[in-house]
Short mmCIF file of C-alpha atoms in Angstrom, two decimals:
data_model
loop_
_atom_site.label_atom_id
_atom_site.label_comp_id
_atom_site.label_asym_id
_atom_site.label_seq_id
_atom_site.Cartn_x
_atom_site.Cartn_y
_atom_site.Cartn_z
CA UNK A 1349 -14.30 26.56 -36.31
CA UNK A 1350 -12.56 23.39 -37.50
CA UNK A 1351 -10.01 23.71 -34.70
CA UNK A 1352 -12.76 24.01 -32.15
CA UNK A 1353 -14.47 20.87 -33.46
CA UNK A 1354 -11.14 19.01 -33.42
CA UNK A 1355 -10.44 20.14 -29.85
CA UNK A 1356 -13.81 19.08 -28.44
CA UNK A 1357 -13.06 15.32 -28.35
CA UNK A 1358 -9.76 16.05 -26.61
CA UNK A 1359 -11.52 18.16 -23.98
CA UNK A 1360 -14.08 15.38 -23.54
CA UNK A 1361 -11.41 12.71 -23.06
CA UNK A 1362 -9.33 14.79 -20.65
CA UNK A 1363 -12.44 15.89 -18.77
CA UNK A 1364 -13.42 12.28 -18.16
CA UNK A 1365 -10.03 11.21 -16.87
CA UNK A 1366 -9.21 9.91 -13.42
CA UNK A 1367 -7.34 7.11 -11.71
CA UNK A 1368 -8.17 3.46 -11.21
CA UNK A 1369 -6.83 2.41 -7.81
CA UNK A 1370 -6.15 -1.21 -6.90
CA UNK A 1371 -4.99 -2.27 -3.43
CA UNK A 1372 -3.64 -5.49 -1.99
CA UNK A 1373 -3.14 -6.26 1.70
CA UNK A 1374 -3.94 -4.27 4.81
CA UNK A 1375 -3.08 -0.57 4.76
CA UNK A 1376 0.00 0.26 6.89
CA UNK A 1377 -0.25 3.72 8.44
CA UNK A 1378 3.03 5.45 9.23
CA UNK A 1379 1.51 6.92 12.42
CA UNK A 1380 0.76 3.41 13.68
CA UNK A 1381 4.28 2.20 12.87
CA UNK A 1382 5.76 5.10 14.86
CA UNK A 1383 3.88 3.90 17.97
CA UNK A 1384 5.62 0.50 17.99
CA UNK A 1385 8.02 0.29 20.95
CA UNK A 1386 10.47 -2.64 21.05
CA UNK A 1387 10.39 -4.29 24.47
CA UNK A 1388 6.93 -2.85 25.24
CA UNK A 1389 4.55 -3.48 22.33
CA UNK A 1390 3.01 -6.96 22.43
CA UNK A 1391 2.24 -9.37 19.62
CA UNK A 1392 -1.49 -8.91 20.23
CA UNK A 1393 -1.16 -5.12 20.01
CA UNK A 1394 0.45 -5.52 16.57
CA UNK A 1395 -2.36 -7.80 15.39
CA UNK A 1396 -5.01 -5.46 16.82
CA UNK A 1397 -3.49 -2.51 14.93
CA UNK A 1398 -2.45 -4.11 11.62
CA UNK A 1399 -4.59 -7.26 11.39
CA UNK A 1400 -3.34 -10.67 10.34
CA UNK A 1401 0.12 -10.55 8.73
CA UNK A 1402 0.81 -11.41 5.08
CA UNK A 1403 3.28 -14.05 6.27
CA UNK A 1404 4.68 -15.50 9.51
CA UNK A 1405 7.98 -17.35 9.96
CA UNK A 1406 9.14 -18.95 13.19
CA UNK A 1407 12.76 -19.84 13.86
CA UNK A 1408 14.46 -20.66 17.19
CA UNK A 1409 11.53 -19.30 19.23
CA UNK A 1410 11.52 -16.00 17.34
CA UNK A 1411 8.56 -15.08 15.19
CA UNK A 1412 8.85 -12.78 12.19
CA UNK A 1413 5.56 -11.25 11.03
CA UNK A 1414 5.53 -9.49 7.67
CA UNK A 1415 2.85 -7.07 6.48
CA UNK A 1416 2.76 -5.98 2.83
CA UNK A 1417 0.47 -3.32 1.37
CA UNK A 1418 0.45 -2.45 -2.34
CA UNK A 1419 -1.45 0.37 -4.00
CA UNK A 1420 -1.42 0.82 -7.77
CA UNK A 1421 -2.84 3.96 -9.41
CA UNK A 1422 -3.44 3.81 -13.15
CA UNK A 1423 -4.61 6.81 -15.21
CA UNK A 1424 -8.00 6.05 -16.76
CA UNK A 1425 -10.06 7.83 -19.39
CA UNK A 1426 -13.62 7.74 -20.71
CA UNK A 1427 -15.08 6.87 -17.34
CA UNK A 1428 -12.63 4.02 -16.75
CA UNK A 1429 -13.08 2.32 -20.13
CA UNK A 1430 -9.46 3.02 -21.11
CA UNK A 1431 -6.50 2.61 -18.72
CA UNK A 1432 -2.91 3.69 -19.40
CA UNK A 1433 -0.80 0.97 -17.74
CA UNK A 1434 2.48 2.55 -18.91
CA UNK A 1435 1.87 5.54 -16.62
CA UNK A 1436 0.88 3.50 -13.57
CA UNK A 1437 2.44 4.23 -10.20
CA UNK A 1438 2.73 1.53 -7.56
CA UNK A 1439 3.54 2.09 -3.91
CA UNK A 1440 4.60 -0.81 -1.70
CA UNK A 1441 4.82 -0.59 2.08
CA UNK A 1442 6.41 -3.40 4.07
CA UNK A 1443 6.47 -3.84 7.84
CA UNK A 1444 8.57 -6.62 9.38
CA UNK A 1445 8.13 -7.25 13.09
CA UNK A 1446 10.34 -9.65 15.08
CA UNK A 1447 8.70 -11.05 18.21
CA UNK A 1448 10.11 -13.10 21.06
CA UNK A 1449 8.19 -14.07 24.24
CA UNK A 1450 5.10 -12.28 22.82
CA UNK A 1451 6.90 -8.91 22.80
CA UNK A 1452 8.25 -6.92 19.84
CA UNK A 1453 12.06 -7.06 19.74
CA UNK A 1454 12.71 -5.23 16.45
CA UNK A 1455 10.75 -3.87 13.51
CA UNK A 1456 11.53 -2.45 10.09
CA UNK A 1457 9.28 -0.29 7.91
CA UNK A 1458 9.99 0.31 4.25
CA UNK A 1459 8.08 2.33 1.66
CA UNK A 1460 8.93 2.29 -2.05
CA UNK A 1461 7.31 3.87 -5.08
CA UNK A 1462 7.75 2.67 -8.65
#
């Protein structure tokens, strides 16, 4: 009986666990990235699909638009009152698009998980 009483709080804590999710930036869908065609896709098509970029750099008539999306999932317990930051997982997706004459010349997509 004592074991049962000792186990009940553990069951309660585990039963009320979940994840707290925090995002930053505009979500970058892999399916959308795969539709980018250098020489065909326009600057406006990129903005229509991904929104305003996180940063824009212009050099020698070439524009480099960078999109960054971060998603952090942190285990939480007791209905979100307690979060375990040491077990957090963060995923970062980066899309860099190089544009010249309003047309995509190159692009690079990178996804990393920590």
